[in-house]
Coordinates of C-alpha atoms in Angstrom, one line a residue:
X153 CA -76.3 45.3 6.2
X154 CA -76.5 47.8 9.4
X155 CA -73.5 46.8 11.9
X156 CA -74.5 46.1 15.2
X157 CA -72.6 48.0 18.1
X158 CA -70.5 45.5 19.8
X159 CA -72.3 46.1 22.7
X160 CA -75.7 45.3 21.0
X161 CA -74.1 42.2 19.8
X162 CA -72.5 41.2 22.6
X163 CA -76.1 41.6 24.5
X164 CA -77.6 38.9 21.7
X165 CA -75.2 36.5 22.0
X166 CA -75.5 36.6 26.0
X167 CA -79.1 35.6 25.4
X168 CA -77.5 32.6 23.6
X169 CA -74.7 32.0 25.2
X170 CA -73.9 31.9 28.8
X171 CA -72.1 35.0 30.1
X172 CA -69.4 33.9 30.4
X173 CA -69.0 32.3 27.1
X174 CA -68.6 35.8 25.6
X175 CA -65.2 38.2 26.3
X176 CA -65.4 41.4 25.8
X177 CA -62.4 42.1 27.3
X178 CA -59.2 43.1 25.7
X179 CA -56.7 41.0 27.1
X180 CA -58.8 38.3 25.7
X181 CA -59.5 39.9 22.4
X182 CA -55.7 40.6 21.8
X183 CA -54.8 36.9 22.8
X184 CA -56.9 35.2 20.8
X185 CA -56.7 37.4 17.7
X186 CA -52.7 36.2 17.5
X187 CA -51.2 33.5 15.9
X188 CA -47.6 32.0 16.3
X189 CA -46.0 34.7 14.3
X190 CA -48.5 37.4 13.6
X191 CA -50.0 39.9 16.0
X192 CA -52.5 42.4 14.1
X193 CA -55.9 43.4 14.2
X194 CA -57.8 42.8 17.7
X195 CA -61.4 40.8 17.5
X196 CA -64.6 42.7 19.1
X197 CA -64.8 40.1 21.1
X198 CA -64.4 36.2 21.8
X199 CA -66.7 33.5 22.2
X200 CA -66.6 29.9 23.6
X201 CA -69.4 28.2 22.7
X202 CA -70.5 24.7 24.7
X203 CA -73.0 23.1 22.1
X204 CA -73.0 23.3 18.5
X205 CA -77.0 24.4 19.0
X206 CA -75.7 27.2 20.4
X207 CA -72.9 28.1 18.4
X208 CA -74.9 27.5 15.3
X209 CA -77.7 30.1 16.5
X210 CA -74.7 32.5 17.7
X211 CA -72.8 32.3 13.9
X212 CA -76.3 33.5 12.6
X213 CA -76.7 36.5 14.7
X214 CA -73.3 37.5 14.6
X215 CA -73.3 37.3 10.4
X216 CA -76.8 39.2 10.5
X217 CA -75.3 41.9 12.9
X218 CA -72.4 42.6 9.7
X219 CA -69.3 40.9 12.0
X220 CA -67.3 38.7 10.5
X221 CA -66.7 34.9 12.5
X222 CA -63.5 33.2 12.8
X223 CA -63.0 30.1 14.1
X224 CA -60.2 29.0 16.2
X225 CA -58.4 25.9 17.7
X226 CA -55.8 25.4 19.3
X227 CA -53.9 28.6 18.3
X228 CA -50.4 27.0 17.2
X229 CA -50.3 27.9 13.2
X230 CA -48.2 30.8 12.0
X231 CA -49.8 31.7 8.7
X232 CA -52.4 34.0 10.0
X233 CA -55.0 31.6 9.5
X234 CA -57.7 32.8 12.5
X235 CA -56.0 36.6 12.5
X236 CA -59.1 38.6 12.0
X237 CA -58.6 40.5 8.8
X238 CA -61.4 43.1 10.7
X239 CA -61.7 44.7 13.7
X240 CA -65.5 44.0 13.6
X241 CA -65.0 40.0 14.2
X242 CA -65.8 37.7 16.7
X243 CA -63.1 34.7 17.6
X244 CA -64.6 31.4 18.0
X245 CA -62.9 29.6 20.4
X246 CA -63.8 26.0 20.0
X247 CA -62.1 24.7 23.1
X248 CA -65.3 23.9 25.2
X249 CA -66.9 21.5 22.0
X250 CA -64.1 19.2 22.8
X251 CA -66.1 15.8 23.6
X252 CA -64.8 12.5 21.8
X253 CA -68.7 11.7 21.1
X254 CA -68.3 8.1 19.7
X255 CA -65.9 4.9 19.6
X256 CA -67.1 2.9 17.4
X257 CA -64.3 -0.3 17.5
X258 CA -67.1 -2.8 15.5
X259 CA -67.1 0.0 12.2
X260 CA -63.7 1.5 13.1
X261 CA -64.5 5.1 13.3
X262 CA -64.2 7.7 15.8
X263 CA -66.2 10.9 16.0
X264 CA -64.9 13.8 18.1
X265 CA -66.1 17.7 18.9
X266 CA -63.6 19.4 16.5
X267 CA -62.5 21.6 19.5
X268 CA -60.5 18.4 21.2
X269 CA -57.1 18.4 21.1
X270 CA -55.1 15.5 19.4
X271 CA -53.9 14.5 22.9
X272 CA -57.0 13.7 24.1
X273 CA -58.6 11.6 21.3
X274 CA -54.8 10.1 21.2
X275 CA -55.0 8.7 25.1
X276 CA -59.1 8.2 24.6
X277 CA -58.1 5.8 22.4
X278 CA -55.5 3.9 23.6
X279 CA -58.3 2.2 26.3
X280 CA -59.2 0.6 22.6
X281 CA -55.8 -0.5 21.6
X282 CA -56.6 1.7 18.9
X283 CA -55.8 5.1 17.0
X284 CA -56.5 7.2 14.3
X285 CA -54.0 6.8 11.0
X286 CA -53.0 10.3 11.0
X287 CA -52.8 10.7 15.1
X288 CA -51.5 13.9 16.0
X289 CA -49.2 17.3 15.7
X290 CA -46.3 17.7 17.8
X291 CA -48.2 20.4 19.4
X292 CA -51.0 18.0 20.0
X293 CA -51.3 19.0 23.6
X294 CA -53.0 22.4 21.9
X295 CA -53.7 21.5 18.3
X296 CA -57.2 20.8 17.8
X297 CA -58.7 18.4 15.2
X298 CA -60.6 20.8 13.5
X299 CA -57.9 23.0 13.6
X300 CA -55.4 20.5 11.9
X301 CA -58.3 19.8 9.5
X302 CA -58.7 23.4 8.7
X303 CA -55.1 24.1 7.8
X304 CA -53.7 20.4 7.5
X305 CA -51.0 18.7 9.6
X306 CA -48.4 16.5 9.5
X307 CA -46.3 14.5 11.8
X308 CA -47.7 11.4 13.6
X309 CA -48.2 8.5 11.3
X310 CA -47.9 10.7 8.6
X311 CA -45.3 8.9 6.8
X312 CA -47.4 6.1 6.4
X313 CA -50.8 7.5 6.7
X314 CA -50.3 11.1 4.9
X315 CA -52.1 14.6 5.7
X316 CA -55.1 14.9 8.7
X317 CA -57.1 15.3 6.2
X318 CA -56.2 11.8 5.0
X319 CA -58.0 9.8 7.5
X320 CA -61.1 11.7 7.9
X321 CA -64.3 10.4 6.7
X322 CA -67.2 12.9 7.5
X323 CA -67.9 16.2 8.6
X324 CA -70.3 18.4 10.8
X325 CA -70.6 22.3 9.5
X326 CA -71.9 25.4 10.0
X327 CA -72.5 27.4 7.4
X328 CA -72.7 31.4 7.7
X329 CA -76.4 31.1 7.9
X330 CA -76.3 29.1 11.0
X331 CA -77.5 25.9 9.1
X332 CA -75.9 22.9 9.4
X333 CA -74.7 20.2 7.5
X334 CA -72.6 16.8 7.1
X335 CA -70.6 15.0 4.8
X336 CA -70.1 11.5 3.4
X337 CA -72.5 9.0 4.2
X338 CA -73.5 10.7 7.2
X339 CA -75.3 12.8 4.9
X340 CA -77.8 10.4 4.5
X341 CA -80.5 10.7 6.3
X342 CA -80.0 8.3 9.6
X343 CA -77.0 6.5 8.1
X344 CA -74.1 6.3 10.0
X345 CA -70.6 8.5 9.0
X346 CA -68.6 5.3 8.2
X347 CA -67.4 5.9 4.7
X348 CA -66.5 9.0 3.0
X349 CA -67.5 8.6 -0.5
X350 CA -71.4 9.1 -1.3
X351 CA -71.6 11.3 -4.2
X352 CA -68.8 14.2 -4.7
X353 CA -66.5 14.5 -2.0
X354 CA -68.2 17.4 0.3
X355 CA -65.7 16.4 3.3
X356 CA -62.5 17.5 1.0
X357 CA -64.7 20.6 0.5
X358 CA -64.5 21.4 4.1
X359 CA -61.1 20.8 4.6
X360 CA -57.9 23.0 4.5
X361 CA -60.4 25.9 3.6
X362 CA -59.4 27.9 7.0
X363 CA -62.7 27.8 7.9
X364 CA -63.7 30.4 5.2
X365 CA -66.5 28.1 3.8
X366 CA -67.6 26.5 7.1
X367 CA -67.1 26.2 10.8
X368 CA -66.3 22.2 11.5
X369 CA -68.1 21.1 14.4
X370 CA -67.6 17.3 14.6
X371 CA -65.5 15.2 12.6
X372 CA -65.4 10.9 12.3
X373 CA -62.0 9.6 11.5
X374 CA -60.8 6.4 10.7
X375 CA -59.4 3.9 13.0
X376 CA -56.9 1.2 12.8
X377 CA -55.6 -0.8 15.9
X378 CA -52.5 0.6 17.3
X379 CA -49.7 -2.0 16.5
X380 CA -48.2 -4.5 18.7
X381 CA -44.3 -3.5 18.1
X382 CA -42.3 -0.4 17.2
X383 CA -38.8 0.8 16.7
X384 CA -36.8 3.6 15.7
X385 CA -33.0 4.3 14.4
X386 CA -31.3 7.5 13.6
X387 CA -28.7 8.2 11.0
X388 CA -26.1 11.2 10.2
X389 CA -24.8 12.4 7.1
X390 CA -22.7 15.0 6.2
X391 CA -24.7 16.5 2.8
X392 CA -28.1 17.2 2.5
X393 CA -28.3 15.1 -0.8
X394 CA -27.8 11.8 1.1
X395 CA -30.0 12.3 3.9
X396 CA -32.9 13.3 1.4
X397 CA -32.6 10.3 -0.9
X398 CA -32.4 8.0 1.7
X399 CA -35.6 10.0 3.4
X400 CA -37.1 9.8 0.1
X401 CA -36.2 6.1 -0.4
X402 CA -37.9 5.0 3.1
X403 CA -41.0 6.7 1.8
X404 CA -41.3 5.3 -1.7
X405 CA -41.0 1.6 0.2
X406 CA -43.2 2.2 3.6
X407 CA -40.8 1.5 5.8
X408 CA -41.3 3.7 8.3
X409 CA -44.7 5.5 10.3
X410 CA -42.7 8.8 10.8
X411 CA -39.7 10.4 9.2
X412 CA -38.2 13.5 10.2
X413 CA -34.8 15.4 10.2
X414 CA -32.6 18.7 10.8
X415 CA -29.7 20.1 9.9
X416 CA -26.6 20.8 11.9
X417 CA -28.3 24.2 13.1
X418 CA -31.3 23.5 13.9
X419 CA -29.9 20.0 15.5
X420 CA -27.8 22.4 17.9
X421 CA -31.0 24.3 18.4
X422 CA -33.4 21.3 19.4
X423 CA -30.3 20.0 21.8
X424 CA -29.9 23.1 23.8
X425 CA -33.4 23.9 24.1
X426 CA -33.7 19.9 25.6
X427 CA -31.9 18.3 27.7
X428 CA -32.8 15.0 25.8
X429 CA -31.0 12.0 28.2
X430 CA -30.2 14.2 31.1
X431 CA -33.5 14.9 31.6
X432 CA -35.2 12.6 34.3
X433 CA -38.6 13.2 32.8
X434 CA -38.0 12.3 29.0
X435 CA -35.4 9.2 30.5
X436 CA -38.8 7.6 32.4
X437 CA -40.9 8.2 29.4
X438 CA -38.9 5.9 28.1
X439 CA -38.3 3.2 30.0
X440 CA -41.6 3.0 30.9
X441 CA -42.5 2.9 27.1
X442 CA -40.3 -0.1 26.8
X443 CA -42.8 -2.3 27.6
X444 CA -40.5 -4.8 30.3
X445 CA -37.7 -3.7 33.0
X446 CA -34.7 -5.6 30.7
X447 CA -35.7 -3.2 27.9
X448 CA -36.5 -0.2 30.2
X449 CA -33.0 -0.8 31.9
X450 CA -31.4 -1.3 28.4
X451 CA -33.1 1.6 26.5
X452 CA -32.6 3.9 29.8
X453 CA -28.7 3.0 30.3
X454 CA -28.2 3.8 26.4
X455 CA -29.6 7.3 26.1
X456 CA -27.9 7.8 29.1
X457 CA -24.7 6.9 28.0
X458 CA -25.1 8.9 24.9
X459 CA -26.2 12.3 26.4
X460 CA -25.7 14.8 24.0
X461 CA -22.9 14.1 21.9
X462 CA -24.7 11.0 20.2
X463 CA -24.5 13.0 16.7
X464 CA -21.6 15.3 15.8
X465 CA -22.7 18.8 16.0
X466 CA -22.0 19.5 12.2
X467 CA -23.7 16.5 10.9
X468 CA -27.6 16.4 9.5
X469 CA -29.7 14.0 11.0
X470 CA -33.0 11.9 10.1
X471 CA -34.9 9.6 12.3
X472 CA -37.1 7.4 11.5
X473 CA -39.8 5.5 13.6
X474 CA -41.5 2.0 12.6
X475 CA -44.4 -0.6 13.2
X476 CA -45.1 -3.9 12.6
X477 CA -47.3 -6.4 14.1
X478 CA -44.2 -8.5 14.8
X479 CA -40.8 -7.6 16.7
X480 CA -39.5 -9.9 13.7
X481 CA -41.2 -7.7 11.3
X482 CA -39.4 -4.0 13.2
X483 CA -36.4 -5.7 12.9
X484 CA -36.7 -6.1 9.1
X485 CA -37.5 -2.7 8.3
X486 CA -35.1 -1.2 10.2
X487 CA -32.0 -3.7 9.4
X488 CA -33.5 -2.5 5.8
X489 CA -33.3 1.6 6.6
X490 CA -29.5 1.2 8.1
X491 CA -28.7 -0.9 5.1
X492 CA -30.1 1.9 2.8
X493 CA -28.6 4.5 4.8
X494 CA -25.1 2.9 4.8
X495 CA -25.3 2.6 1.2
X496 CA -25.9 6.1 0.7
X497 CA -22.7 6.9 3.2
X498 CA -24.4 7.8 6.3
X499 CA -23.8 6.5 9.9
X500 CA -26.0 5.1 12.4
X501 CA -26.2 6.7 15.6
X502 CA -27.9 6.3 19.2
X503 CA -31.7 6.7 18.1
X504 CA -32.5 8.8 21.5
X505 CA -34.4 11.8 19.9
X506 CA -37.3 9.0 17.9
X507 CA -37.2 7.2 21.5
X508 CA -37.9 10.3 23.6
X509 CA -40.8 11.7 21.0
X510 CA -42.4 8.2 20.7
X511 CA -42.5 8.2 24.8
X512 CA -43.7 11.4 24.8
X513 CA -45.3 12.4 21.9
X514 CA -47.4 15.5 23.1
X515 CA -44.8 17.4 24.9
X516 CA -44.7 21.0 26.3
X517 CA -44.4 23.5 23.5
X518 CA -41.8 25.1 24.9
X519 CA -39.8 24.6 21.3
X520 CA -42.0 27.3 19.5
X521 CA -39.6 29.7 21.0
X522 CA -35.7 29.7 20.7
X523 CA -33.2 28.3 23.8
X524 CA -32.5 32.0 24.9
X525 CA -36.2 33.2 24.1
X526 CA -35.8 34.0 20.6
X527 CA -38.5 34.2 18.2
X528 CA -39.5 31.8 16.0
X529 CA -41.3 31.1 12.6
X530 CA -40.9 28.7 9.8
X531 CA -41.8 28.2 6.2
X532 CA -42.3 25.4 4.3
X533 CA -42.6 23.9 0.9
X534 CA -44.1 20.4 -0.3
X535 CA -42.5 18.9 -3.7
X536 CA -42.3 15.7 -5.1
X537 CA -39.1 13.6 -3.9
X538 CA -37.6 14.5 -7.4
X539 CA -37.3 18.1 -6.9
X540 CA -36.0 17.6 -3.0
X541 CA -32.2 18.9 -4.1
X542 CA -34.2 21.6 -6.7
X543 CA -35.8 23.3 -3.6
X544 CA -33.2 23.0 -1.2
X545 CA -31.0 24.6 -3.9
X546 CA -33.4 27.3 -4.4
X547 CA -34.0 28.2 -0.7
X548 CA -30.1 28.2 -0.4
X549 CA -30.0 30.8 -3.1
X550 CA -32.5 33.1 -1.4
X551 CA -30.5 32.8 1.9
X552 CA -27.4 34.3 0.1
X553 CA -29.4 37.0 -1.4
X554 CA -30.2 38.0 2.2
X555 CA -26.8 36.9 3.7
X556 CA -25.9 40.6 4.8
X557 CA -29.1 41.3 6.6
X558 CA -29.4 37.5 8.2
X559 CA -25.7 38.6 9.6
X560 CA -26.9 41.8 10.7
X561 CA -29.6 41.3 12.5
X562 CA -28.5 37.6 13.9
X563 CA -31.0 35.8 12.6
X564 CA -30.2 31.8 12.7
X565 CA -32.0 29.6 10.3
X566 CA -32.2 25.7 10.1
X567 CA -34.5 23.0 8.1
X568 CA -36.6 20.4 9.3
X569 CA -37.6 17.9 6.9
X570 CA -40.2 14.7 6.4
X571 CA -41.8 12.8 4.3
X572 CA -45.4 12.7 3.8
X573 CA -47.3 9.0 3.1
X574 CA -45.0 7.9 -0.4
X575 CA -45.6 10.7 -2.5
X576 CA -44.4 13.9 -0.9
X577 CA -40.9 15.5 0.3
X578 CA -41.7 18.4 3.2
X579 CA -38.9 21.2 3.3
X580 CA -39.3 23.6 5.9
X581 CA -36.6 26.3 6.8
X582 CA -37.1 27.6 10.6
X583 CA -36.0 31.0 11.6
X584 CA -34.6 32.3 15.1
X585 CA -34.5 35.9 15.7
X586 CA -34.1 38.6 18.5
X587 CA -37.2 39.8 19.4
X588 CA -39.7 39.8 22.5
X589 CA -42.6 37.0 22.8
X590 CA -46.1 38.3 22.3
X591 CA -49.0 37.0 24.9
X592 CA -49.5 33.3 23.0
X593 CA -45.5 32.8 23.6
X594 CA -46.0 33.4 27.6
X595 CA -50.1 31.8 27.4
X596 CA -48.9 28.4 25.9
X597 CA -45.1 28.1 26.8
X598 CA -44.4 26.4 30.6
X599 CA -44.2 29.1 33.1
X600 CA -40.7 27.3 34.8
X601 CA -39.1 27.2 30.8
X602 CA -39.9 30.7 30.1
X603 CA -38.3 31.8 33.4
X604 CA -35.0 30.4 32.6
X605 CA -35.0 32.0 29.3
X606 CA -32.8 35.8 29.2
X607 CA -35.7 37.0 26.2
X608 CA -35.1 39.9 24.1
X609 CA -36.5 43.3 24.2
X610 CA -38.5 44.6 20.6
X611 CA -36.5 44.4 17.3
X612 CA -38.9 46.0 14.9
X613 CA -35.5 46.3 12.5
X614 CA -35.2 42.4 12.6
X615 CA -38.8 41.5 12.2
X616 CA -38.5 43.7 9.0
X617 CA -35.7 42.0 7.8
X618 CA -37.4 38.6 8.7
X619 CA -40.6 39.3 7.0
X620 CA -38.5 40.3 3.5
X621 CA -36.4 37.0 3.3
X622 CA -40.2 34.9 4.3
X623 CA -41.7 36.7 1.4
X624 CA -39.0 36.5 -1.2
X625 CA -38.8 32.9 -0.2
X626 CA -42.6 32.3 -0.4
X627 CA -42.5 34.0 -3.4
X628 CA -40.1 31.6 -4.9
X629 CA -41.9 28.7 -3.7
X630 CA -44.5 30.2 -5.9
X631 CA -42.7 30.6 -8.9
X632 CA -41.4 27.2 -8.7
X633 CA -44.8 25.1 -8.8
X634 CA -44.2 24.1 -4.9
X635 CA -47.3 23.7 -2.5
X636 CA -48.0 24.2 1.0
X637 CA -50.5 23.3 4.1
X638 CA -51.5 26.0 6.1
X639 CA -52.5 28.4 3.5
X640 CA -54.1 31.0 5.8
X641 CA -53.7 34.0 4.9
X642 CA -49.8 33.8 4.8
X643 CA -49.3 31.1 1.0
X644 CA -50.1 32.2 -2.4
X645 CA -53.3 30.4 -3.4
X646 CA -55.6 32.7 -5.9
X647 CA -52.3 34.0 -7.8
X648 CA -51.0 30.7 -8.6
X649 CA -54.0 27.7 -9.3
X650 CA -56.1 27.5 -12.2
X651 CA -58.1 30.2 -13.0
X652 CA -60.8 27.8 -13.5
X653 CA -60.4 26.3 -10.2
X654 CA -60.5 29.7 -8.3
X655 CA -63.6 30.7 -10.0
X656 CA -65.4 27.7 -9.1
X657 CA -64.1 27.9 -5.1
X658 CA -65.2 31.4 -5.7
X659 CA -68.7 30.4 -6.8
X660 CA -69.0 28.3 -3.9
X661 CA -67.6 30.6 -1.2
X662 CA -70.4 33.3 -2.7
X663 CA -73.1 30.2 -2.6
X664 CA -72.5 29.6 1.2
X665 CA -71.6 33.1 2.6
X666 CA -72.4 35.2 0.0
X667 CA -71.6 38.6 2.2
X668 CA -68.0 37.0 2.9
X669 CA -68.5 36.7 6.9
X670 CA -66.7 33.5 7.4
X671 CA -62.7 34.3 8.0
X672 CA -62.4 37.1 4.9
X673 CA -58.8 37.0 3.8
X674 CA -58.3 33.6 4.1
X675 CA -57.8 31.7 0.4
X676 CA -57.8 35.1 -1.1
X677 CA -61.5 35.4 -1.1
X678 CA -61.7 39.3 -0.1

């Protein structure tokens, strides 16, 4: 295959494209060539398609001109999932194909541009009363749905509903040759994308593949009508063990649409990087979420009252958020969560932190960085609720292996936890660390946040350090049978499954881009 001069190729895909749907430039080709964490190779260039027409004719010439496509969305993953693995690439930035295309409220589907952000379709559909299971990252105001399809996400409705790929039922691709297919029932020739099921599940094919078999154009998603009542409580403990089986408890009886919790650190973390109650902004998001001035006045006067200090500093916490159709029904599950959790010996505290994400549940993302500018990265593993206290117990061990170089080089580390639909336990451990912000940190970050922030100057010495405890850790997630989301190019994937399963995902991959031109690296197909 003869490669193209990037010049050459940038000419064709003017032809194409409009002008200035392709960047050349190198402040583009250096910002959009960077994930969360990683900042390596630089893309030949970047474009930003506006149709899938064109985008489809534009993969084609650039796979024909020996360049390597990634696709990208809204640029918030960390496991260099769209980090070119080659100089000669071309970025596809899918932020212009970002049309919610269809409400369909008689068959209950949505289908969406896979460059829209989660925020969008979210407030699109509330016109309807309605919303998709799975509804949304925290970093929704970026995140993309093909994005979140590509590597999977979880928060929003996720402890009811599951993963985002969960609740999608069909699927627009492109394939490396430019042709174009779909998924499910849609793949029927003028039959409408309303089932997922027709024949072997293609759609599952497509998804958390980092677009290394496919580009996703469009994707239809299920929708269910957004429920009349919702509530929220918030417990402490003082052990991990507690807070996990009571976590893990909630899940196995579907009490609760969204689950999530820290530990002391990274509780102290999330409270000094938000001002939480004292913050005029999150205080009228919600009382206006309330839904009547006596509760606005009551929820308003409570958070408050609370401030800060509503959990002791050295305590965990988990939150937990609920629906029901009736204010009866909320009532119920939560009386039932405090019961649980008083069983298991933790305390119930002000619920402001559920309240303030449920009235604003696409905030800034001014949290991917620390409270004084610091770095920040996390891993994570996904285990059945049985072996919770096993990998909690294991990450703890790799921690002390490390302890002298996590003193030295001041790096802070914390867990978040959740629970996935009634099956899964999520154990992520988040590091902070001393380093200066790359050009997605100051591109995506508020401009008045970053400002207040001191920041750190380079620390390749702590990076280093970093990077050994993330793979030792990774490594040990391995070893231990534990899985993960976001494979990119970051998770162990060909090492660990089936060798049998590999060689049939490698017989496919070689089927549909047989030269390896769609995001090489990714899955471990090289």
């Amino acid at each position: 295959m003869q490669l193209l001069s990037k010049n050459e190729l940038s000419n064709q895909l003017i032809e194409i494209l409009d002008a200035n749907e392709v960047k050349t430039d190198q402040l583009s080709c250096v910002l959009y060539s960077q994930d969360v964490y990683t900042k390596d190779k630089s893309s030949a260039m970047v474009i930003q398609p506006s149709s899938t027409e064109k985008l489809a004719e534009a993969v084609l010439t650039i796979t024909q001109a020996g360049y390597s496509v990634v696709a990208r969305g809204g640029g918030m993953s960390y496991t260099r999932g769209y980090v070119p693995d080659e100089e000669h690439s071309v970025i596809i930035d899918m932020s212009a194909l970002n049309s919610v295309i269809e409400v369909n409220t008689k068959d209950m589907y949505v289908t969406v541009e896979c460059g829209c952000s989660w925020e969008k379709l979210y407030q699109t559909l509330k016109d309807y009363n309605l919303r998709t299971p799975f509804w949304g990252t925290l970093s929704g105001r970026f995140a993309t749905v093909g994005g979140s399809l590509s590597q999977n996400g979880i928060f929003w409705g996720s402890a009811q509903h599951g993963f985002a790929v969960d609740s999608v039922l069909s699927l627009e691709v492109i394939l490396s040759d430019g042709k174009t297919i779909n998924t499910g029932s849609a793949a029927k020739q003028e039959t409408k994308p309303f089932t997922r099921h027709f024949g072997p599940d293609l759609t599952g094919l497509f998804c958390n593949d980092s677009a290394a078999l496919g580009i996703k154009t469009k994707a239809t998603i299920r929708l269910i009508p957004e429920a009349l009542h919702k509530g929220s409580t918030s417990i402490s403990f003082t052990e991990f063990n507690h807070q996990a089986e009571l976590m893990s408890e909630v899940a196995r009886q579907g009490l609760a649409s969204e689950c999530f919790g820290f530990d002391p650190f990274l509780q102290a973390q999330r409270l000094q990087r938000e001002s939480l109650g004292k913050d005029i902004k999150s205080l009228f998001g919600v009382m206006k979420a309330a839904g009547s001035v006596g509760k606005a006045l009551k929820a308003g006067s409570k958070i408050a009252l609370a401030g800060r200090d509503f959990i002791e500093s050295e305590c965990w916490s988990v939150h937990f958020m609920v629906e029901d159709w009736t204010e009866q029904g909320v009532e119920l599950k939560l009386n039932r969560i405090n019961q649980l959790a008083k069983d298991l010996q933790g305390t119930v505290v002000e619920n402001t932190i559920p309240k303030v994400l449920s009235a604003n549940p696409f905030g800034p993302v001014n949290n991917m960085v620390g409270p004084k500018g610091e770095r920040w990265v996390p891993v994570h593993a996904l285990v059945p609720h049985s072996s919770a206290q096993e990998a909690y117990n294991a990450t703890e061990a790799v921690f002390k292996k490390h302890a002298d170089a996590i003193a030295k080089h001041n790096i802070g580390i914390g867990y978040l936890l959740a629970t996935v639909s009634s099956t899964v336990f999520v154990l992520e451990p988040v590091f902070f660390w001393p380093d200066e912000l790359n050009e997605l940190h100051k591109s995506a970050v508020e401009p008045a946040h970053l400002k207040r922030l001191p920041g750190f100057s380079a620390n390749p010495a702590a990076s280093e350090a970093l990077s050994a405890i993330r793979a030792d850790l990774m490594a040990t997630y391995a070893d231990s049978g534990y899985v993960h989301m976001q494979l990119g190019k970051t998770y162990k994937f060909k090492e660990v499954v089936d060798k049998e399963n590999y060689q049939l995902l490698s017989d496919i991959k070689n089927m549909l881009d047989a030269n390896n031109r769609l995001n090489p690296g990714c899955l471990g197909f090289n």
